[in-house]
mmCIF file of N, CA and C in Angstrom:
data_model
loop_
_atom_site.group_PDB
_atom_site.id
_atom_site.type_symbol
_atom_site.label_atom_id
_atom_site.label_comp_id
_atom_site.label_asym_id
_atom_site.label_seq_id
_atom_site.Cartn_x
_atom_site.Cartn_y
_atom_site.Cartn_z
ATOM 1 N N UNK A 1 119.321 64.262 74.070
ATOM 2 C CA UNK A 1 118.594 64.396 73.134
ATOM 3 C C UNK A 1 117.841 63.337 72.740
ATOM 4 N N UNK A 2 118.489 61.971 72.787
ATOM 5 C CA UNK A 2 117.798 60.757 72.633
ATOM 6 C C UNK A 2 116.744 60.494 73.582
ATOM 7 N N UNK A 3 116.916 60.938 74.842
ATOM 8 C CA UNK A 3 115.970 60.571 75.810
ATOM 9 C C UNK A 3 114.781 61.510 75.583
ATOM 10 N N UNK A 4 114.893 62.767 75.214
ATOM 11 C CA UNK A 4 113.915 63.671 75.041
ATOM 12 C C UNK A 4 113.016 63.193 73.892
ATOM 13 N N UNK A 5 113.724 62.721 72.641
ATOM 14 C CA UNK A 5 113.089 62.168 71.533
ATOM 15 C C UNK A 5 112.281 60.945 71.893
ATOM 16 N N UNK A 6 112.812 60.123 72.679
ATOM 17 C CA UNK A 6 112.161 58.972 73.118
ATOM 18 C C UNK A 6 110.920 59.200 74.077
ATOM 19 N N UNK A 7 111.014 60.221 74.802
ATOM 20 C CA UNK A 7 109.886 60.606 75.707
ATOM 21 C C UNK A 7 108.852 61.224 74.900
ATOM 22 N N UNK A 8 109.113 62.012 73.900
ATOM 23 C CA UNK A 8 108.038 62.590 73.075
ATOM 24 C C UNK A 8 107.512 61.544 72.263
ATOM 25 N N UNK A 9 108.223 60.659 71.647
ATOM 26 C CA UNK A 9 107.581 59.513 70.911
ATOM 27 C C UNK A 9 106.734 58.716 71.767
ATOM 28 N N UNK A 10 107.193 58.256 73.044
ATOM 29 C CA UNK A 10 106.288 57.476 73.938
ATOM 30 C C UNK A 10 105.016 58.213 74.267
ATOM 31 N N UNK A 11 105.151 59.584 74.531
ATOM 32 C CA UNK A 11 103.976 60.362 74.865
ATOM 33 C C UNK A 11 102.965 60.364 73.659
ATOM 34 N N UNK A 12 103.603 60.559 72.454
ATOM 35 C CA UNK A 12 102.787 60.655 71.192
ATOM 36 C C UNK A 12 102.122 59.287 70.932
ATOM 37 N N UNK A 13 102.913 58.201 71.110
ATOM 38 C CA UNK A 13 102.308 56.919 70.968
ATOM 39 C C UNK A 13 101.135 56.618 71.919
ATOM 40 N N UNK A 14 101.245 57.032 73.228
ATOM 41 C CA UNK A 14 100.278 57.018 74.193
ATOM 42 C C UNK A 14 98.969 57.639 73.762
ATOM 43 N N UNK A 15 99.240 58.882 73.449
ATOM 44 C CA UNK A 15 98.129 59.763 73.026
ATOM 45 C C UNK A 15 97.310 59.185 71.825
ATOM 46 N N UNK A 16 98.147 58.575 70.816
ATOM 47 C CA UNK A 16 97.539 57.931 69.689
ATOM 48 C C UNK A 16 96.751 56.865 70.051
ATOM 49 N N UNK A 17 97.141 56.038 71.052
ATOM 50 C CA UNK A 17 96.487 54.835 71.510
ATOM 51 C C UNK A 17 95.205 55.331 72.206
ATOM 52 N N UNK A 18 95.285 56.223 73.138
ATOM 53 C CA UNK A 18 94.050 56.825 73.651
ATOM 54 C C UNK A 18 93.185 57.384 72.639
ATOM 55 N N UNK A 19 93.620 57.929 71.642
ATOM 56 C CA UNK A 19 92.736 58.604 70.613
ATOM 57 C C UNK A 19 92.052 57.490 69.901
ATOM 58 N N UNK A 20 92.811 56.540 69.395
ATOM 59 C CA UNK A 20 92.277 55.460 68.711
ATOM 60 C C UNK A 20 91.175 54.644 69.549
ATOM 61 N N UNK A 21 91.476 54.553 70.886
ATOM 62 C CA UNK A 21 90.571 53.772 71.645
ATOM 63 C C UNK A 21 89.298 54.647 71.758
ATOM 64 N N UNK A 22 89.443 55.929 71.877
ATOM 65 C CA UNK A 22 88.103 56.772 71.926
ATOM 66 C C UNK A 22 87.494 56.755 70.584
ATOM 67 N N UNK A 23 88.184 56.785 69.431
ATOM 68 C CA UNK A 23 87.518 56.700 68.175
ATOM 69 C C UNK A 23 86.861 55.326 67.973
ATOM 70 N N UNK A 24 87.493 54.261 68.482
ATOM 71 C CA UNK A 24 86.877 53.031 68.328
ATOM 72 C C UNK A 24 85.717 52.892 69.108
ATOM 73 N N UNK A 25 85.544 53.360 70.232
ATOM 74 C CA UNK A 25 84.434 53.480 71.055
ATOM 75 C C UNK A 25 83.268 54.115 70.302
ATOM 76 N N UNK A 26 83.611 55.286 69.860
ATOM 77 C CA UNK A 26 82.587 56.154 69.190
ATOM 78 C C UNK A 26 82.189 55.425 67.872
ATOM 79 N N UNK A 27 82.916 54.775 67.234
ATOM 80 C CA UNK A 27 82.662 54.022 65.984
ATOM 81 C C UNK A 27 81.697 52.868 66.338
ATOM 82 N N UNK A 28 82.045 52.127 67.443
ATOM 83 C CA UNK A 28 81.235 51.039 67.982
ATOM 84 C C UNK A 28 79.889 51.521 68.289
ATOM 85 N N UNK A 29 79.820 52.622 69.080
ATOM 86 C CA UNK A 29 78.425 53.271 69.438
ATOM 87 C C UNK A 29 77.621 53.538 68.166
ATOM 88 N N UNK A 30 78.250 54.001 67.091
ATOM 89 C CA UNK A 30 77.613 54.410 66.006
ATOM 90 C C UNK A 30 77.102 53.139 65.125
ATOM 91 N N UNK A 31 77.943 52.124 65.223
ATOM 92 C CA UNK A 31 77.634 50.891 64.550
ATOM 93 C C UNK A 31 76.433 50.247 65.197
ATOM 94 N N UNK A 32 76.531 50.233 66.534
ATOM 95 C CA UNK A 32 75.348 49.618 67.330
ATOM 96 C C UNK A 32 74.069 50.379 67.105
ATOM 97 N N UNK A 33 74.085 51.661 67.034
ATOM 98 C CA UNK A 33 72.990 52.438 66.739
ATOM 99 C C UNK A 33 72.404 52.169 65.379
ATOM 100 N N UNK A 34 73.290 52.032 64.349
ATOM 101 C CA UNK A 34 72.811 51.756 62.992
ATOM 102 C C UNK A 34 72.254 50.294 63.026
ATOM 103 N N UNK A 35 72.775 49.287 63.665
ATOM 104 C CA UNK A 35 72.284 47.986 63.746
ATOM 105 C C UNK A 35 70.860 47.933 64.367
ATOM 106 N N UNK A 36 70.781 48.765 65.396
ATOM 107 C CA UNK A 36 69.466 48.848 66.085
ATOM 108 C C UNK A 36 68.404 49.374 65.092
ATOM 109 N N UNK A 37 68.767 50.357 64.172
ATOM 110 C CA UNK A 37 67.750 50.972 63.391
ATOM 111 C C UNK A 37 67.426 50.082 62.329
ATOM 112 N N UNK A 38 68.424 49.187 61.701
ATOM 113 C CA UNK A 38 68.196 48.207 60.719
ATOM 114 C C UNK A 38 67.241 47.165 61.343
ATOM 115 N N UNK A 39 67.588 46.680 62.522
ATOM 116 C CA UNK A 39 66.725 45.689 63.090
ATOM 117 C C UNK A 39 65.277 46.163 63.240
ATOM 118 N N UNK A 40 65.146 47.300 63.743
ATOM 119 C CA UNK A 40 63.750 47.898 63.897
ATOM 120 C C UNK A 40 63.083 47.882 62.468
ATOM 121 N N UNK A 41 63.664 48.403 61.534
ATOM 122 C CA UNK A 41 63.088 48.533 60.232
ATOM 123 C C UNK A 41 62.744 47.090 59.675
ATOM 124 N N UNK A 42 63.477 46.092 59.963
ATOM 125 C CA UNK A 42 63.152 44.711 59.385
ATOM 126 C C UNK A 42 62.108 44.097 60.343
ATOM 127 N N UNK A 43 62.167 44.274 61.540
ATOM 128 C CA UNK A 43 61.136 43.497 62.407
ATOM 129 C C UNK A 43 59.941 44.261 62.884
ATOM 130 N N UNK A 44 59.803 45.574 62.635
ATOM 131 C CA UNK A 44 58.714 46.306 63.259
ATOM 132 C C UNK A 44 57.473 46.055 62.357
ATOM 133 N N UNK A 45 56.306 45.940 62.795
ATOM 134 C CA UNK A 45 55.144 45.654 62.155
ATOM 135 C C UNK A 45 54.303 46.972 62.019
ATOM 136 N N UNK A 46 53.452 46.973 61.106
ATOM 137 C CA UNK A 46 52.428 48.206 60.941
ATOM 138 C C UNK A 46 51.223 47.664 60.175
ATOM 139 N N UNK A 47 50.118 48.414 60.463
ATOM 140 C CA UNK A 47 48.793 48.063 60.000
ATOM 141 C C UNK A 47 48.414 49.073 58.981
ATOM 142 N N UNK A 48 47.865 48.498 57.763
ATOM 143 C CA UNK A 48 47.338 49.325 56.805
ATOM 144 C C UNK A 48 45.941 48.806 56.478
ATOM 145 N N UNK A 49 45.030 49.741 55.968
ATOM 146 C CA UNK A 49 43.791 49.338 55.526
ATOM 147 C C UNK A 49 43.636 49.651 53.989
ATOM 148 N N UNK A 50 43.298 48.541 53.291
ATOM 149 C CA UNK A 50 42.932 48.822 51.781
ATOM 150 C C UNK A 50 41.538 49.018 51.606
ATOM 151 N N UNK A 51 41.256 49.844 50.683
ATOM 152 C CA UNK A 51 39.837 50.143 50.330
ATOM 153 C C UNK A 51 39.726 50.085 48.764
ATOM 154 N N UNK A 52 38.771 49.475 48.293
ATOM 155 C CA UNK A 52 38.451 49.369 46.848
ATOM 156 C C UNK A 52 36.930 49.696 46.658
ATOM 157 N N UNK A 53 36.695 50.638 45.775
ATOM 158 C CA UNK A 53 35.241 51.033 45.499
ATOM 159 C C UNK A 53 35.139 51.031 44.065
ATOM 160 N N UNK A 54 33.882 51.220 43.526
ATOM 161 C CA UNK A 54 33.546 51.246 41.976
ATOM 162 C C UNK A 54 32.670 50.139 41.556
ATOM 163 N N UNK A 55 32.830 49.723 40.441
ATOM 164 C CA UNK A 55 31.913 48.698 39.845
ATOM 165 C C UNK A 55 32.629 47.836 38.863
ATOM 166 N N UNK A 56 32.109 46.622 38.796
ATOM 167 C CA UNK A 56 32.762 45.691 37.853
ATOM 168 C C UNK A 56 34.122 45.188 38.198
ATOM 169 N N UNK A 57 34.510 45.093 39.446
ATOM 170 C CA UNK A 57 35.779 44.429 39.917
ATOM 171 C C UNK A 57 35.626 43.003 39.923
ATOM 172 N N UNK A 58 36.632 42.365 39.162
ATOM 173 C CA UNK A 58 36.524 40.819 39.141
ATOM 174 C C UNK A 58 37.283 40.226 40.259
ATOM 175 N N UNK A 59 38.463 40.771 40.619
ATOM 176 C CA UNK A 59 39.306 40.319 41.633
ATOM 177 C C UNK A 59 40.050 41.352 42.183
ATOM 178 N N UNK A 60 40.653 41.091 43.467
ATOM 179 C CA UNK A 60 41.576 42.007 44.185
ATOM 180 C C UNK A 60 42.608 41.244 44.669
ATOM 181 N N UNK A 61 43.883 41.673 44.264
ATOM 182 C CA UNK A 61 45.149 41.121 44.775
ATOM 183 C C UNK A 61 45.762 42.082 45.759
ATOM 184 N N UNK A 62 46.404 41.591 46.783
ATOM 185 C CA UNK A 62 46.807 42.455 47.821
ATOM 186 C C UNK A 62 48.029 41.834 48.663
ATOM 187 N N UNK A 63 48.929 42.585 49.112
ATOM 188 C CA UNK A 63 49.986 42.181 50.099
ATOM 189 C C UNK A 63 49.273 41.846 51.455
ATOM 190 N N UNK A 64 49.237 40.669 51.907
ATOM 191 C CA UNK A 64 48.641 40.429 53.155
ATOM 192 C C UNK A 64 49.576 40.136 54.217
ATOM 193 N N UNK A 65 50.699 40.339 54.132
ATOM 194 C CA UNK A 65 51.645 40.339 55.219
ATOM 195 C C UNK A 65 52.602 38.982 55.163
ATOM 196 N N UNK A 66 52.318 38.012 54.482
ATOM 197 C CA UNK A 66 53.299 36.816 54.338
ATOM 198 C C UNK A 66 54.385 37.049 53.340
ATOM 199 N N UNK A 67 55.192 36.114 53.346
ATOM 200 C CA UNK A 67 56.368 36.127 52.436
ATOM 201 C C UNK A 67 57.506 36.965 52.949
ATOM 202 N N UNK A 68 58.415 37.500 52.001
ATOM 203 C CA UNK A 68 59.689 38.232 52.441
ATOM 204 C C UNK A 68 59.289 39.656 52.127
ATOM 205 N N UNK A 69 60.137 40.496 52.882
ATOM 206 C CA UNK A 69 60.026 41.839 52.578
ATOM 207 C C UNK A 69 59.986 42.334 51.249
ATOM 208 N N UNK A 70 60.986 41.878 50.337
ATOM 209 C CA UNK A 70 60.848 42.376 48.928
ATOM 210 C C UNK A 70 60.354 41.365 48.010
ATOM 211 N N UNK A 71 59.595 40.420 48.574
ATOM 212 C CA UNK A 71 58.934 39.272 47.791
ATOM 213 C C UNK A 71 57.666 38.876 48.727
ATOM 214 N N UNK A 72 56.721 39.878 48.768
ATOM 215 C CA UNK A 72 55.570 39.528 49.574
ATOM 216 C C UNK A 72 54.650 38.532 48.913
ATOM 217 N N UNK A 73 53.973 37.757 49.836
ATOM 218 C CA UNK A 73 52.970 36.984 49.276
ATOM 219 C C UNK A 73 51.620 37.667 48.909
ATOM 220 N N UNK A 74 51.265 37.343 47.591
ATOM 221 C CA UNK A 74 50.055 38.090 47.231
ATOM 222 C C UNK A 74 48.850 37.162 47.548
ATOM 223 N N UNK A 75 47.789 37.743 48.142
ATOM 224 C CA UNK A 75 46.482 37.181 48.377
ATOM 225 C C UNK A 75 45.522 37.663 47.386
ATOM 226 N N UNK A 76 44.480 36.852 47.001
ATOM 227 C CA UNK A 76 43.577 37.237 46.087
ATOM 228 C C UNK A 76 42.099 37.086 46.667
ATOM 229 N N UNK A 77 41.140 37.906 46.264
ATOM 230 C CA UNK A 77 39.770 37.823 46.602
ATOM 231 C C UNK A 77 38.972 37.925 45.178
ATOM 232 N N UNK A 78 38.383 36.834 44.902
ATOM 233 C CA UNK A 78 37.606 36.741 43.594
ATOM 234 C C UNK A 78 36.203 37.182 43.904
ATOM 235 N N UNK A 79 35.722 38.026 42.830
ATOM 236 C CA UNK A 79 34.373 38.601 42.780
ATOM 237 C C UNK A 79 33.944 39.255 44.163
ATOM 238 N N UNK A 80 34.765 40.226 44.602
ATOM 239 C CA UNK A 80 34.535 40.911 45.906
ATOM 240 C C UNK A 80 33.315 41.730 45.823
ATOM 241 N N UNK A 81 32.556 41.828 46.945
ATOM 242 C CA UNK A 81 31.571 42.764 47.085
ATOM 243 C C UNK A 81 32.064 44.169 47.347
ATOM 244 N N UNK A 82 31.588 45.102 46.644
ATOM 245 C CA UNK A 82 32.117 46.420 46.832
ATOM 246 C C UNK A 82 31.038 47.337 47.607
ATOM 247 N N UNK A 83 31.549 48.241 48.284
ATOM 248 C CA UNK A 83 32.879 48.674 48.631
ATOM 249 C C UNK A 83 33.553 47.575 49.389
ATOM 250 N N UNK A 84 34.868 47.178 49.186
ATOM 251 C CA UNK A 84 35.577 46.240 49.903
ATOM 252 C C UNK A 84 36.702 46.930 50.679
ATOM 253 N N UNK A 85 36.952 46.356 51.997
ATOM 254 C CA UNK A 85 37.852 46.829 52.846
ATOM 255 C C UNK A 85 38.590 45.802 53.596
ATOM 256 N N UNK A 86 39.895 45.845 53.804
ATOM 257 C CA UNK A 86 40.712 44.872 54.546
ATOM 258 C C UNK A 86 41.800 45.583 55.240
ATOM 259 N N UNK A 87 42.060 45.151 56.557
ATOM 260 C CA UNK A 87 43.081 45.747 57.294
ATOM 261 C C UNK A 87 44.127 44.439 57.423
ATOM 262 N N UNK A 88 45.347 44.880 57.057
ATOM 263 C CA UNK A 88 46.453 43.863 57.294
ATOM 264 C C UNK A 88 47.598 44.270 58.056
ATOM 265 N N UNK A 89 48.366 43.372 58.592
ATOM 266 C CA UNK A 89 49.485 43.724 59.344
ATOM 267 C C UNK A 89 50.705 43.305 58.395
ATOM 268 N N UNK A 90 51.563 44.296 58.218
ATOM 269 C CA UNK A 90 52.756 44.050 57.249
ATOM 270 C C UNK A 90 53.862 44.286 58.181
ATOM 271 N N UNK A 91 55.122 43.874 57.617
ATOM 272 C CA UNK A 91 56.395 43.919 58.469
ATOM 273 C C UNK A 91 57.534 44.626 57.766
ATOM 274 N N UNK A 92 58.295 45.430 58.495
ATOM 275 C CA UNK A 92 59.377 45.993 58.012
ATOM 276 C C UNK A 92 59.163 46.871 56.771
ATOM 277 N N UNK A 93 60.107 46.663 55.752
ATOM 278 C CA UNK A 93 60.021 47.372 54.537
ATOM 279 C C UNK A 93 59.025 46.837 53.428
ATOM 280 N N UNK A 94 58.258 45.804 53.858
ATOM 281 C CA UNK A 94 57.325 45.235 53.001
ATOM 282 C C UNK A 94 56.397 46.397 52.451
ATOM 283 N N UNK A 95 56.261 46.620 51.112
ATOM 284 C CA UNK A 95 55.356 47.660 50.693
ATOM 285 C C UNK A 95 54.004 47.319 50.668
ATOM 286 N N UNK A 96 53.021 48.213 51.220
ATOM 287 C CA UNK A 96 51.586 47.942 51.139
ATOM 288 C C UNK A 96 51.029 48.045 49.632
ATOM 289 N N UNK A 97 50.226 47.069 49.262
ATOM 290 C CA UNK A 97 49.774 47.235 47.823
ATOM 291 C C UNK A 97 48.450 46.515 47.744
ATOM 292 N N UNK A 98 47.667 47.039 46.989
ATOM 293 C CA UNK A 98 46.166 46.592 46.645
ATOM 294 C C UNK A 98 46.089 46.759 45.041
ATOM 295 N N UNK A 99 45.689 45.697 44.411
ATOM 296 C CA UNK A 99 45.509 45.770 43.001
ATOM 297 C C UNK A 99 44.208 45.189 42.492
ATOM 298 N N UNK A 100 43.108 46.084 42.365
ATOM 299 C CA UNK A 100 41.868 45.471 41.867
ATOM 300 C C UNK A 100 42.017 45.382 40.424
ATOM 301 N N UNK A 101 41.346 44.411 39.897
ATOM 302 C CA UNK A 101 41.315 43.999 38.373
ATOM 303 C C UNK A 101 39.806 44.019 37.894
ATOM 304 N N UNK A 102 39.518 44.849 36.861
ATOM 305 C CA UNK A 102 38.143 44.900 36.370
ATOM 306 C C UNK A 102 38.256 44.659 34.905
ATOM 307 N N UNK A 103 37.342 43.849 34.453
ATOM 308 C CA UNK A 103 37.148 43.642 32.957
ATOM 309 C C UNK A 103 35.648 43.715 32.651
ATOM 310 N N UNK A 104 35.097 44.842 32.203
ATOM 311 C CA UNK A 104 33.707 44.896 32.047
ATOM 312 C C UNK A 104 33.448 45.501 30.696
ATOM 313 N N UNK A 105 32.519 44.814 29.930
ATOM 314 C CA UNK A 105 32.488 45.339 28.541
ATOM 315 C C UNK A 105 31.603 46.762 28.460
ATOM 316 N N UNK A 106 30.878 46.964 29.644
ATOM 317 C CA UNK A 106 30.087 48.107 29.721
ATOM 318 C C UNK A 106 31.011 49.256 30.439
ATOM 319 N N UNK A 107 32.261 49.009 30.634
ATOM 320 C CA UNK A 107 33.153 49.942 31.390
ATOM 321 C C UNK A 107 33.293 49.622 32.785
ATOM 322 N N UNK A 108 34.228 50.025 33.382
ATOM 323 C CA UNK A 108 34.659 49.826 34.819
ATOM 324 C C UNK A 108 35.118 51.094 35.415
ATOM 325 N N UNK A 109 34.717 51.217 36.715
ATOM 326 C CA UNK A 109 35.226 52.308 37.517
ATOM 327 C C UNK A 109 35.746 51.726 38.843
ATOM 328 N N UNK A 110 37.000 52.096 39.039
ATOM 329 C CA UNK A 110 37.682 51.453 40.253
ATOM 330 C C UNK A 110 38.491 52.651 40.990
ATOM 331 N N UNK A 111 38.425 52.721 42.274
ATOM 332 C CA UNK A 111 39.198 53.420 43.111
ATOM 333 C C UNK A 111 39.869 52.541 44.178
ATOM 334 N N UNK A 112 41.130 52.685 44.462
ATOM 335 C CA UNK A 112 41.867 51.988 45.381
ATOM 336 C C UNK A 112 42.504 53.002 46.373
ATOM 337 N N UNK A 113 42.649 52.587 47.711
ATOM 338 C CA UNK A 113 43.229 53.405 48.660
ATOM 339 C C UNK A 113 44.088 52.510 49.566
ATOM 340 N N UNK A 114 45.175 53.032 50.099
ATOM 341 C CA UNK A 114 45.931 52.481 51.211
ATOM 342 C C UNK A 114 45.958 53.506 52.394
ATOM 343 N N UNK A 115 45.511 53.122 53.501
ATOM 344 C CA UNK A 115 45.363 53.998 54.571
ATOM 345 C C UNK A 115 46.259 53.574 55.717
ATOM 346 N N UNK A 116 47.140 54.356 56.242
ATOM 347 C CA UNK A 116 47.974 54.235 57.492
ATOM 348 C C UNK A 116 47.716 55.257 58.550
ATOM 349 N N UNK A 117 47.333 54.732 59.661
ATOM 350 C CA UNK A 117 47.011 55.693 60.856
ATOM 351 C C UNK A 117 46.241 56.814 60.348
ATOM 352 N N UNK A 118 45.062 56.673 59.734
ATOM 353 C CA UNK A 118 44.085 57.618 59.228
ATOM 354 C C UNK A 118 44.509 58.488 58.112
ATOM 355 N N UNK A 119 45.736 58.150 57.516
ATOM 356 C CA UNK A 119 46.319 59.005 56.396
ATOM 357 C C UNK A 119 46.338 58.301 55.213
ATOM 358 N N UNK A 120 45.896 58.787 54.111
ATOM 359 C CA UNK A 120 45.908 57.975 52.813
ATOM 360 C C UNK A 120 47.326 58.126 52.358
ATOM 361 N N UNK A 121 48.025 56.983 52.273
ATOM 362 C CA UNK A 121 49.274 56.908 51.649
ATOM 363 C C UNK A 121 49.330 56.828 50.159
ATOM 364 N N UNK A 122 48.217 56.255 49.582
ATOM 365 C CA UNK A 122 48.309 56.170 48.029
ATOM 366 C C UNK A 122 46.730 56.004 47.688
ATOM 367 N N UNK A 123 46.401 56.794 46.728
ATOM 368 C CA UNK A 123 45.080 56.624 46.125
ATOM 369 C C UNK A 123 45.114 56.563 44.562
ATOM 370 N N UNK A 124 44.460 55.696 43.943
ATOM 371 C CA UNK A 124 44.519 55.694 42.429
ATOM 372 C C UNK A 124 43.041 55.371 41.856
ATOM 373 N N UNK A 125 42.707 55.961 40.780
ATOM 374 C CA UNK A 125 41.301 55.834 40.109
ATOM 375 C C UNK A 125 41.623 55.283 38.582
ATOM 376 N N UNK A 126 40.718 54.404 38.200
ATOM 377 C CA UNK A 126 40.767 53.888 36.780
ATOM 378 C C UNK A 126 39.409 53.665 36.264
ATOM 379 N N UNK A 127 39.301 53.826 34.917
ATOM 380 C CA UNK A 127 38.042 53.532 34.335
ATOM 381 C C UNK A 127 38.229 53.019 32.855
ATOM 382 N N UNK A 128 37.214 52.408 32.348
ATOM 383 C CA UNK A 128 37.358 52.012 30.931
ATOM 384 C C UNK A 128 37.053 50.470 30.840
ATOM 385 N N UNK A 129 37.281 49.922 29.639
ATOM 386 C CA UNK A 129 36.961 48.531 29.391
ATOM 387 C C UNK A 129 37.713 47.623 30.293
ATOM 388 N N UNK A 130 38.957 47.724 30.396
ATOM 389 C CA UNK A 130 39.946 46.927 31.195
ATOM 390 C C UNK A 130 40.576 47.831 32.295
ATOM 391 N N UNK A 131 40.352 47.666 33.462
ATOM 392 C CA UNK A 131 41.141 48.389 34.437
ATOM 393 C C UNK A 131 41.933 47.506 35.248
ATOM 394 N N UNK A 132 43.283 47.554 35.228
ATOM 395 C CA UNK A 132 44.125 46.765 36.131
ATOM 396 C C UNK A 132 45.186 47.640 36.561
ATOM 397 N N UNK A 133 44.688 48.504 37.532
ATOM 398 C CA UNK A 133 45.454 49.439 38.329
ATOM 399 C C UNK A 133 45.737 48.992 39.618
ATOM 400 N N UNK A 134 46.135 49.873 40.388
ATOM 401 C CA UNK A 134 46.556 49.356 41.727
ATOM 402 C C UNK A 134 47.216 50.507 42.492
ATOM 403 N N UNK A 135 47.252 50.327 43.780
ATOM 404 C CA UNK A 135 48.031 51.247 44.709
ATOM 405 C C UNK A 135 49.257 50.570 45.304
ATOM 406 N N UNK A 136 50.279 51.024 45.198
ATOM 407 C CA UNK A 136 51.561 50.595 45.950
ATOM 408 C C UNK A 136 52.147 51.759 46.561
ATOM 409 N N UNK A 137 52.403 51.598 47.796
ATOM 410 C CA UNK A 137 53.008 52.691 48.604
ATOM 411 C C UNK A 137 54.416 52.129 49.294
ATOM 412 N N UNK A 138 55.148 53.198 49.741
ATOM 413 C CA UNK A 138 56.279 52.795 50.437
ATOM 414 C C UNK A 138 56.034 52.477 51.978
ATOM 415 N N UNK A 139 56.667 51.512 52.427
ATOM 416 C CA UNK A 139 56.447 51.180 53.886
ATOM 417 C C UNK A 139 56.699 52.466 54.825
ATOM 418 N N UNK A 140 55.897 52.698 55.644
ATOM 419 C CA UNK A 140 55.966 53.834 56.581
ATOM 420 C C UNK A 140 56.898 53.592 57.670
ATOM 421 N N UNK A 141 57.464 52.327 57.805
ATOM 422 C CA UNK A 141 58.295 52.023 58.878
ATOM 423 C C UNK A 141 59.780 52.562 58.554
ATOM 424 N N UNK A 142 60.327 53.275 59.537
ATOM 425 C CA UNK A 142 61.530 54.070 59.437
ATOM 426 C C UNK A 142 61.605 55.334 58.797
ATOM 427 N N UNK A 143 60.346 55.784 58.439
ATOM 428 C CA UNK A 143 60.228 57.089 57.891
ATOM 429 C C UNK A 143 59.683 58.159 58.959
ATOM 430 N N UNK A 144 59.544 57.680 60.037
ATOM 431 C CA UNK A 144 59.094 58.528 61.300
ATOM 432 C C UNK A 144 60.258 59.279 61.792
#
């Protein structure tokens, strides 16, 4: 009886070891795939086009691609000629953003757009004495 018990325990231990090895390999593959997806999201680049139309715009701030993903460098154009258009390359989860600022005593009208692959990701309109609006979208990387 001791031999039978020992044989069963040995077989059970061997089966457990094989099962754990199989689980370990499956877990490793899943972790590798997850790491690849994170790497892609962090390093992949994408292009967006910002458009601003209207009247009375004093400046335009926008994410131009520099800085860190969650702390992008903001670039500024003073006294832009309208309509204004700029295509930039952003990286990873960096959000595309364009923020026109207008202060006109006779009123201002401003529309901003963020375009990715011919699709409008975000569009906003504003009017009035002071318009400090903007368009901020979510990065399209990783959402495909």
